[in-house]
Amino acid sequence: QKEVEQNSGPLSVPEGAIASLNCTYSDRGSQSFFWYRQYSGKSPELIMFIYSNGDKEDGRFTAQLNKASQYVSLLIRDSQPSDSATYLCAVKHRSSASKIIFGSGTRLSIRP
Amino acid sequence: SAVISQKPSRDICQRGTSLTIQCQVDSQVTMMFWYRQQPGQSLTLIATANQGSEATYESGFVIDKFPISRPNLTFSTLTVSNMSPEDSSIYLCSVTTSGKETQYFGPGTRLLVL
């Protein structure tokens, strides 16, 4: 079992709709959770991080964390073509001294 | 967040040679990491660069193949030694700053080994 799992996609969403990206993790000791966006040919860019159960909103982005079920999700409202990218879920273990583990990423395509 | 630069941005190298990649940050950072991203794949951590001491390598990566230096709090190098085509990849430097858990990435070095 991979430590951080994501559906590779591609996930195709019409412009203006809500894109929902999901991620599960295996280590219950995980404390911090991150979402990165990576455009083709570019390096990953941090979108959001979340530490506590529940929702965290930042503009059109909402991160959701459920530690009991070991999943974290990212919702993108009012999806735009510029949101088309690969989204990487990343998890930090409590004992890892800042090391974070990345999922394989989900390719998101917003169709006009 | 810190501004991170990497040199070179890309290179094409011959099999059996070595390439040293530099990572420079515009401010002091606590942690520096080196990742590899092979074509179509996610990021794999190679090692944590420790200031003034030997790097901490992840399973599957060894110092002889990927020697790392970190002489101060703003600079690190990764050498890819005795390269083969399987080393063709993007190599990324990443940092965390004091009191923060989030990691920020440099622009990456795109390496092609022929």
Coordinates of C-alpha atoms in Angstrom, one line a residue:
Chain A
Q1 CA 0.0 0.0 0.0
K2 CA 1.3 3.4 -1.0
E3 CA 1.7 5.9 1.8
V4 CA -0.3 8.6 -0.1
E5 CA -2.7 7.6 -2.8
Q6 CA -4.5 9.6 -5.4
N7 CA -6.5 8.8 -8.5
S8 CA -4.2 9.6 -11.4
G9 CA -7.1 10.9 -13.6
P10 CA -7.4 12.6 -15.8
L11 CA -10.4 14.3 -14.2
S12 CA -12.3 16.3 -16.6
V13 CA -14.6 19.1 -15.3
P14 CA -16.6 21.7 -17.2
E15 CA -15.7 25.3 -16.7
G16 CA -17.5 26.9 -13.8
A17 CA -18.2 23.6 -12.0
I18 CA -16.7 22.3 -8.8
A19 CA -13.6 20.0 -9.1
S20 CA -13.2 17.5 -6.3
L21 CA -9.8 15.9 -5.8
N22 CA -9.3 13.2 -3.2
C23 CA -6.3 11.7 -1.4
T24 CA -5.9 8.9 1.2
Y25 CA -3.0 8.2 3.5
S26 CA -1.9 5.2 5.4
D27 CA -0.1 6.6 8.4
R28 CA -2.4 7.5 11.3
G29 CA 0.4 9.5 12.8
S30 CA 0.3 12.0 10.0
Q31 CA -0.2 15.5 11.2
S32 CA 0.1 18.0 8.3
F33 CA -1.4 17.8 4.8
F34 CA -0.6 19.9 1.8
W35 CA -2.0 20.4 -1.7
Y36 CA 0.4 21.4 -4.5
R37 CA -0.4 22.4 -8.1
Q38 CA 2.0 21.6 -10.8
Y39 CA 1.7 22.9 -14.3
S40 CA 3.4 20.9 -17.1
G41 CA 7.1 21.7 -17.2
K42 CA 7.0 23.7 -13.9
S43 CA 7.8 23.0 -10.3
P44 CA 5.1 22.3 -7.7
E45 CA 3.4 25.3 -6.2
L46 CA 1.8 25.2 -2.7
I47 CA -1.9 25.9 -2.8
M48 CA -3.1 25.0 0.7
F49 CA -2.2 23.2 3.9
I50 CA -4.4 21.9 6.6
Y51 CA -3.7 20.5 10.1
S52 CA -7.1 20.1 11.8
N53 CA -10.2 18.1 11.0
G54 CA -12.8 20.0 9.0
D55 CA -12.7 22.5 6.2
K56 CA -10.3 25.3 5.4
E57 CA -11.2 27.8 2.7
D58 CA -9.0 30.1 0.7
G59 CA -10.7 31.9 -2.2
R60 CA -12.0 29.3 -4.6
F61 CA -10.1 26.5 -2.9
T62 CA -11.3 24.4 0.1
A63 CA -9.3 21.7 1.8
Q64 CA -11.1 19.1 3.8
L65 CA -9.5 16.8 6.3
N66 CA -10.9 13.7 8.0
K67 CA -8.3 12.0 10.1
A68 CA -10.6 9.2 11.3
S69 CA -11.1 8.1 7.7
Q70 CA -7.6 9.1 6.7
Y71 CA -8.5 11.2 3.7
V72 CA -8.0 14.7 2.6
S73 CA -9.6 16.4 -0.3
L74 CA -9.4 19.6 -2.3
L75 CA -12.4 21.4 -3.8
I76 CA -12.0 24.0 -6.5
R77 CA -15.1 26.1 -7.0
D78 CA -15.9 28.0 -10.3
S79 CA -13.2 26.0 -12.1
Q80 CA -11.3 27.9 -14.7
P81 CA -9.2 26.6 -17.6
S82 CA -6.2 27.9 -15.8
D83 CA -6.8 25.4 -13.1
S84 CA -5.9 22.6 -15.5
A85 CA -2.8 21.1 -13.9
T86 CA -1.6 18.1 -11.9
Y87 CA -2.5 18.3 -8.2
L88 CA -0.2 16.7 -5.7
C89 CA -1.3 15.7 -2.2
A90 CA 1.5 15.6 0.4
V91 CA 1.6 14.4 3.9
K92 CA 4.0 15.0 6.8
H93 CA 4.4 12.4 9.5
R94 CA 4.6 13.4 13.1
S95 CA 8.1 12.0 13.5
S96 CA 9.6 12.8 10.1
A97 CA 11.4 16.0 11.0
S98 CA 9.8 18.0 8.2
K99 CA 10.1 15.4 5.5
I100 CA 6.8 15.1 3.5
I101 CA 5.6 12.3 1.2
F102 CA 3.9 13.0 -2.1
G103 CA 1.1 11.2 -3.8
S104 CA 1.4 10.4 -7.5
G105 CA -0.9 13.3 -8.4
T106 CA -4.2 13.8 -10.1
R107 CA -4.4 15.4 -13.6
L108 CA -7.2 17.9 -13.7
S109 CA -8.6 19.2 -17.0
I110 CA -11.1 22.0 -17.1
R111 CA -13.0 22.0 -20.4
P112 CA -14.4 25.3 -21.7
Chain B
S1 CA 8.3 32.5 1.1
A2 CA 12.0 32.2 0.1
V3 CA 13.2 32.8 -3.4
I4 CA 15.0 29.7 -4.7
S5 CA 17.2 29.4 -7.7
Q6 CA 18.8 26.4 -9.3
K7 CA 21.6 26.1 -11.8
P8 CA 21.7 24.8 -14.4
S9 CA 18.1 25.0 -15.4
R10 CA 18.6 22.2 -17.9
D11 CA 21.5 20.1 -19.3
I12 CA 22.2 17.3 -21.7
C13 CA 25.0 15.0 -20.6
Q14 CA 26.8 12.0 -21.8
R15 CA 26.6 8.6 -20.1
G16 CA 29.3 8.1 -17.5
T17 CA 29.8 11.8 -16.7
S18 CA 28.7 13.7 -13.6
L19 CA 26.7 16.8 -13.1
T20 CA 26.5 19.1 -10.1
I21 CA 23.3 21.1 -9.5
Q22 CA 23.3 24.1 -7.3
C23 CA 20.5 25.4 -5.2
Q24 CA 20.7 29.0 -3.8
V25 CA 18.1 30.6 -1.5
D26 CA 17.8 34.3 -0.8
S27 CA 17.4 33.8 2.9
Q28 CA 18.5 31.4 5.6
V29 CA 16.4 28.3 5.7
T30 CA 16.1 25.5 8.2
M31 CA 15.8 22.5 6.0
M32 CA 16.8 21.8 2.4
F33 CA 15.8 18.7 0.4
W34 CA 16.5 17.2 -3.0
Y35 CA 13.8 15.5 -5.0
R36 CA 13.7 13.7 -8.3
Q37 CA 10.7 13.7 -10.6
Q38 CA 11.0 11.2 -13.5
P39 CA 8.9 11.8 -16.6
G40 CA 5.2 11.5 -15.8
Q41 CA 5.9 10.6 -12.2
S42 CA 5.5 12.2 -8.8
L43 CA 8.2 13.5 -6.6
T44 CA 10.6 11.2 -4.9
L45 CA 12.8 12.4 -2.0
I46 CA 16.4 11.7 -2.6
A47 CA 17.9 13.2 0.6
T48 CA 17.8 15.9 3.3
A49 CA 20.8 18.2 3.0
N50 CA 22.1 18.8 6.5
Q51 CA 24.1 22.0 7.1
G52 CA 27.7 21.1 8.1
S53 CA 27.2 17.3 8.2
E54 CA 26.4 14.4 5.9
A55 CA 23.1 14.3 4.1
T56 CA 20.4 11.9 5.2
Y57 CA 19.5 9.6 2.2
E58 CA 16.2 7.9 1.6
S59 CA 15.9 4.2 0.8
G60 CA 17.3 3.5 -2.7
F61 CA 19.6 6.5 -2.8
V62 CA 23.3 6.4 -1.9
I63 CA 26.0 8.9 -1.3
D64 CA 28.3 7.6 -3.9
K65 CA 25.7 8.1 -6.6
F66 CA 24.2 11.4 -5.3
P67 CA 26.8 13.2 -3.1
I68 CA 25.3 16.3 -1.5
S69 CA 26.8 19.3 0.2
R70 CA 25.3 22.1 2.3
P71 CA 28.1 24.4 3.5
N72 CA 25.8 27.0 4.9
L73 CA 22.1 27.9 5.5
T74 CA 21.4 29.2 2.0
F75 CA 23.2 26.9 -0.4
S76 CA 23.3 23.2 -1.4
T77 CA 24.6 21.1 -4.2
L78 CA 23.5 17.7 -5.6
T79 CA 25.9 15.8 -7.8
V80 CA 24.5 13.1 -10.1
S81 CA 27.5 10.8 -10.6
N82 CA 28.4 8.3 -13.3
M83 CA 25.1 9.1 -15.1
S84 CA 23.0 6.7 -17.2
P85 CA 19.9 7.4 -19.2
E86 CA 17.8 6.2 -16.2
D87 CA 19.0 9.4 -14.4
S88 CA 17.1 11.5 -16.9
S89 CA 14.8 13.4 -14.7
I90 CA 13.9 16.8 -13.2
Y91 CA 15.8 17.4 -10.0
L92 CA 14.2 19.8 -7.5
C93 CA 15.5 21.6 -4.5
S94 CA 13.0 22.3 -1.7
V95 CA 13.3 24.3 1.5
T96 CA 11.4 25.0 4.7
T97 CA 11.9 28.2 6.7
S98 CA 12.1 28.5 10.5
G99 CA 8.8 27.8 12.3
K100 CA 7.0 26.7 9.1
E101 CA 6.1 23.2 7.9
T102 CA 5.4 24.1 4.3
Q103 CA 8.0 23.3 1.7
Y104 CA 8.7 25.5 -1.3
F105 CA 10.3 24.3 -4.5
G106 CA 12.9 25.7 -6.7
P107 CA 12.4 25.9 -10.5
G108 CA 14.1 22.5 -11.1
T109 CA 16.9 21.2 -13.2
R110 CA 15.9 19.2 -16.3
L111 CA 18.6 16.6 -17.0
L112 CA 18.8 14.4 -20.1
V113 CA 21.4 11.7 -20.2
L114 CA 22.3 10.3 -23.6

